[in-house]
mmCIF file of C-alpha atoms in Angstrom:
data_model
loop_
_atom_site.group_PDB
_atom_site.id
_atom_site.type_symbol
_atom_site.label_atom_id
_atom_site.label_comp_id
_atom_site.label_asym_id
_atom_site.label_seq_id
_atom_site.Cartn_x
_atom_site.Cartn_y
_atom_site.Cartn_z
ATOM 1 C CA MET A 221 91.036 92.589 34.545
ATOM 2 C CA LYS A 222 92.633 95.967 35.224
ATOM 3 C CA LEU A 223 89.435 97.152 36.909
ATOM 4 C CA ALA A 224 89.374 94.104 39.200
ATOM 5 C CA ALA A 225 93.004 94.688 40.209
ATOM 6 C CA LYS A 226 92.250 98.344 40.986
ATOM 7 C CA LEU A 227 89.202 97.385 43.065
ATOM 8 C CA VAL A 228 91.216 94.795 45.007
ATOM 9 C CA GLY A 229 93.957 97.402 45.594
ATOM 10 C CA VAL A 230 91.454 99.984 46.881
ATOM 11 C CA LEU A 231 89.840 97.359 49.099
ATOM 12 C CA VAL A 232 93.200 96.304 50.572
ATOM 13 C CA ILE A 233 94.210 99.929 51.222
ATOM 14 C CA THR A 234 90.821 100.692 52.796
ATOM 15 C CA ILE A 235 91.057 97.685 55.109
ATOM 16 C CA ALA A 236 94.645 98.581 56.073
ATOM 17 C CA VAL A 237 93.643 102.177 56.914
ATOM 18 C CA PHE A 238 90.671 100.914 58.922
ATOM 19 C CA LEU A 239 92.895 98.518 60.906
ATOM 20 C CA ILE A 240 95.459 101.237 61.615
ATOM 21 C CA VAL A 241 92.805 103.686 62.841
ATOM 22 C CA ASP A 242 91.108 100.969 64.905
ATOM 23 C CA GLY A 243 94.453 99.972 66.448
ATOM 24 C CA TYR A 244 95.213 103.564 67.368
ATOM 25 C CA PHE A 245 91.877 103.985 69.149
ATOM 26 C CA LEU A 246 92.273 100.626 70.873
ATOM 27 C CA ILE A 247 95.674 101.662 72.244
ATOM 28 C CA GLN A 248 94.261 105.002 73.432
ATOM 29 C CA ARG A 249 91.356 103.229 75.154
ATOM 30 C CA GLU A 250 93.669 100.783 76.934
ATOM 31 C CA LYS A 251 95.889 103.651 78.042
ATOM 32 C CA GLU A 252 92.888 105.572 79.432
ATOM 33 C CA LEU A 253 91.656 102.478 81.285
ATOM 34 C CA LEU A 254 95.083 101.892 82.820
ATOM 35 C CA GLU A 255 95.349 105.581 83.814
ATOM 36 C CA ALA A 256 91.951 105.356 85.518
ATOM 37 C CA GLU A 257 92.974 102.135 87.284
ATOM 38 C CA MET A 258 96.245 103.689 88.462
ATOM 39 C CA LYS A 259 94.388 106.723 89.849
ATOM 40 C CA THR A 260 91.800 104.546 91.603
ATOM 41 C CA ASN A 261 94.475 102.336 93.174
ATOM 42 C CA ALA A 262 96.562 105.326 94.248
ATOM 43 C CA VAL A 263 93.591 107.076 95.868
ATOM 44 C CA PHE A 264 92.562 103.859 97.635
ATOM 45 C CA LEU A 265 96.066 103.310 99.013
ATOM 46 C CA ALA A 266 96.380 106.960 100.002
ATOM 47 C CA GLU A 267 93.071 106.939 101.856
ATOM 48 C CA VAL A 268 94.041 103.793 103.766
ATOM 49 C CA LEU A 269 97.357 105.406 104.700
ATOM 50 C CA GLN A 270 95.499 108.582 105.642
ATOM 51 C CA ARG A 271 93.524 106.713 108.301
ATOM 52 C CA VAL A 272 96.623 104.989 109.669
ATOM 53 C CA VAL A 273 98.672 108.203 109.758
ATOM 54 C CA ALA A 274 95.828 110.243 111.306
ATOM 55 C CA ASP A 275 95.345 107.592 113.995
ATOM 56 C CA THR A 276 99.087 107.521 114.683
ATOM 57 C CA TRP A 277 99.144 111.329 114.844
ATOM 58 C CA GLN A 278 96.261 111.402 117.333
ATOM 59 C CA ASN A 279 97.490 108.571 119.549
ATOM 60 C CA GLY A 280 101.271 108.767 119.226
ATOM 61 C CA GLY A 281 101.923 112.375 118.304
ATOM 62 C CA LEU A 282 103.198 114.225 115.285
ATOM 63 C CA ASP A 283 106.739 112.839 115.469
ATOM 64 C CA ARG A 284 105.475 109.241 115.335
ATOM 65 C CA ALA A 285 103.218 110.052 112.369
ATOM 66 C CA VAL A 286 106.072 111.654 110.418
ATOM 67 C CA GLU A 287 108.329 108.717 111.311
ATOM 68 C CA LEU A 288 105.664 106.306 110.018
ATOM 69 C CA VAL A 289 105.489 108.178 106.692
ATOM 70 C CA ASP A 290 109.296 108.158 106.425
ATOM 71 C CA ASN A 291 109.379 104.392 107.045
ATOM 72 C CA LEU A 292 106.665 103.788 104.454
ATOM 73 C CA HIS A 293 108.592 105.907 101.969
ATOM 74 C CA ARG A 294 111.690 103.727 102.317
ATOM 75 C CA GLU A 295 109.874 100.399 101.892
ATOM 76 C CA GLY A 296 107.415 100.828 99.016
ATOM 77 C CA SER A 297 107.385 101.399 95.281
ATOM 78 C CA PHE A 298 105.508 104.646 95.869
ATOM 79 C CA GLU A 299 107.276 107.746 97.057
ATOM 80 C CA ILE A 300 105.427 109.022 100.127
ATOM 81 C CA HIS A 301 106.020 112.458 101.581
ATOM 82 C CA TRP A 302 104.560 114.494 104.428
ATOM 83 C CA ARG A 303 103.560 118.020 103.392
ATOM 84 C CA TRP A 304 101.977 120.813 105.374
ATOM 85 C CA MET A 305 98.899 122.152 103.628
ATOM 86 C CA ASP A 306 99.726 125.793 104.353
ATOM 87 C CA ASN A 307 102.945 125.643 102.288
ATOM 88 C CA LEU A 308 101.843 123.042 99.753
ATOM 89 C CA PRO A 309 101.995 125.260 96.636
ATOM 90 C CA GLU A 310 105.719 125.855 97.229
ATOM 91 C CA LYS A 311 106.602 122.160 97.051
ATOM 92 C CA GLY A 312 107.282 120.017 93.975
ATOM 93 C CA GLY A 313 104.831 117.654 92.342
ATOM 94 C CA ILE A 314 101.626 118.579 90.615
ATOM 95 C CA PRO A 315 100.764 122.279 90.480
ATOM 96 C CA VAL A 316 98.402 122.967 93.364
ATOM 97 C CA GLU A 317 95.723 125.291 92.058
ATOM 98 C CA PRO A 318 93.396 127.140 94.450
ATOM 99 C CA GLU A 319 90.639 124.717 93.402
ATOM 100 C CA PHE A 320 92.833 121.778 94.509
ATOM 101 C CA LEU A 321 93.522 123.442 97.867
ATOM 102 C CA ASP A 322 89.795 123.954 98.415
ATOM 103 C CA ARG A 323 89.134 120.288 97.651
ATOM 104 C CA LEU A 324 91.918 119.203 100.021
ATOM 105 C CA LYS A 325 90.540 121.432 102.782
ATOM 106 C CA ARG A 326 87.144 119.771 102.308
ATOM 107 C CA GLY A 327 88.839 116.399 102.870
ATOM 108 C CA GLU A 328 88.868 115.223 99.242
ATOM 109 C CA SER A 329 91.752 113.360 97.635
ATOM 110 C CA ILE A 330 93.375 114.580 94.421
ATOM 111 C CA SER A 331 95.184 112.461 91.870
ATOM 112 C CA ALA A 332 96.823 113.901 88.752
ATOM 113 C CA PHE A 333 99.680 113.256 86.369
ATOM 114 C CA ASP A 334 102.847 115.307 86.710
ATOM 115 C CA PRO A 335 104.265 115.365 83.178
ATOM 116 C CA GLU A 336 107.549 116.995 84.231
ATOM 117 C CA ALA A 337 108.403 114.219 86.680
ATOM 118 C CA ASN A 338 106.594 111.535 84.637
ATOM 119 C CA ARG A 339 104.697 110.412 87.737
ATOM 120 C CA LEU A 340 101.171 110.006 89.058
ATOM 121 C CA VAL A 341 100.848 112.206 92.163
ATOM 122 C CA THR A 342 98.077 111.704 94.721
ATOM 123 C CA LEU A 343 97.420 114.156 97.549
ATOM 124 C CA VAL A 344 95.353 113.140 100.577
ATOM 125 C CA PRO A 345 94.594 115.466 103.505
ATOM 126 C CA VAL A 346 95.421 114.339 107.041
ATOM 127 C CA SER A 347 94.065 116.191 110.057
ATOM 128 C CA ALA A 348 94.585 115.467 113.718
ATOM 129 C CA SER A 349 95.202 118.971 115.019
ATOM 130 C CA ALA A 350 94.616 122.594 114.075
ATOM 131 C CA ARG A 351 97.341 122.391 111.412
ATOM 132 C CA HIS A 352 96.451 120.281 108.392
ATOM 133 C CA ALA A 353 98.878 118.046 106.538
ATOM 134 C CA VAL A 354 98.838 116.249 103.215
ATOM 135 C CA LEU A 355 100.229 112.859 102.294
ATOM 136 C CA GLU A 356 101.780 113.002 98.841
ATOM 137 C CA LEU A 357 102.089 109.661 97.088
ATOM 138 C CA SER A 358 103.811 109.518 93.733
ATOM 139 C CA GLU A 359 104.242 106.555 91.437
ATOM 140 C CA PRO A 360 106.365 106.394 88.281
ATOM 141 C CA LEU A 361 104.460 106.066 85.019
ATOM 142 C CA SER A 362 106.759 103.269 83.834
ATOM 143 C CA ARG A 363 103.916 100.729 84.200
ATOM 144 C CA LEU A 364 101.672 102.862 81.993
ATOM 145 C CA GLU A 365 104.434 103.301 79.413
ATOM 146 C CA ALA A 366 105.189 99.569 79.397
ATOM 147 C CA ALA A 367 101.524 98.778 78.811
ATOM 148 C CA SER A 368 101.379 101.297 75.958
ATOM 149 C CA ARG A 369 104.442 99.746 74.333
ATOM 150 C CA SER A 370 102.984 96.270 74.772
ATOM 151 C CA ALA A 371 99.669 97.314 73.206
ATOM 152 C CA THR A 372 101.485 98.977 70.312
ATOM 153 C CA LEU A 373 103.501 95.851 69.579
ATOM 154 C CA ARG A 374 100.367 93.680 69.598
#
């Protein structure tokens, strides 16, 4: 009888450990999927705005394009800022490595997490003249944190 009780105890502990480890990996997987979704959505939105801002810059001038970005910044859940590419490393947000600058100059979008500000920052190049600009979109990670808490409580 003592042997059966010990075997049942070991089995219960083994199952509990397995469930804890499985739960941990499930939470990590959900967090990674949500991070990827946030990046995809941010890049999509940024690239749509890029086209609108570039068209406004070409047809209405630089002042109208900057005004459009300022208006978008006031109305959305994203923070949207106009940055000049030539002084981008001096501004806040994600650290802009030389590799990132090269990608921006080639017309690629960049999306990364800024742990200091607890935000997802997306940079998208905008060109309509000899001087190149960047739209910086940043979104708080509160949605990601809420999903992590929800998954943990499940």
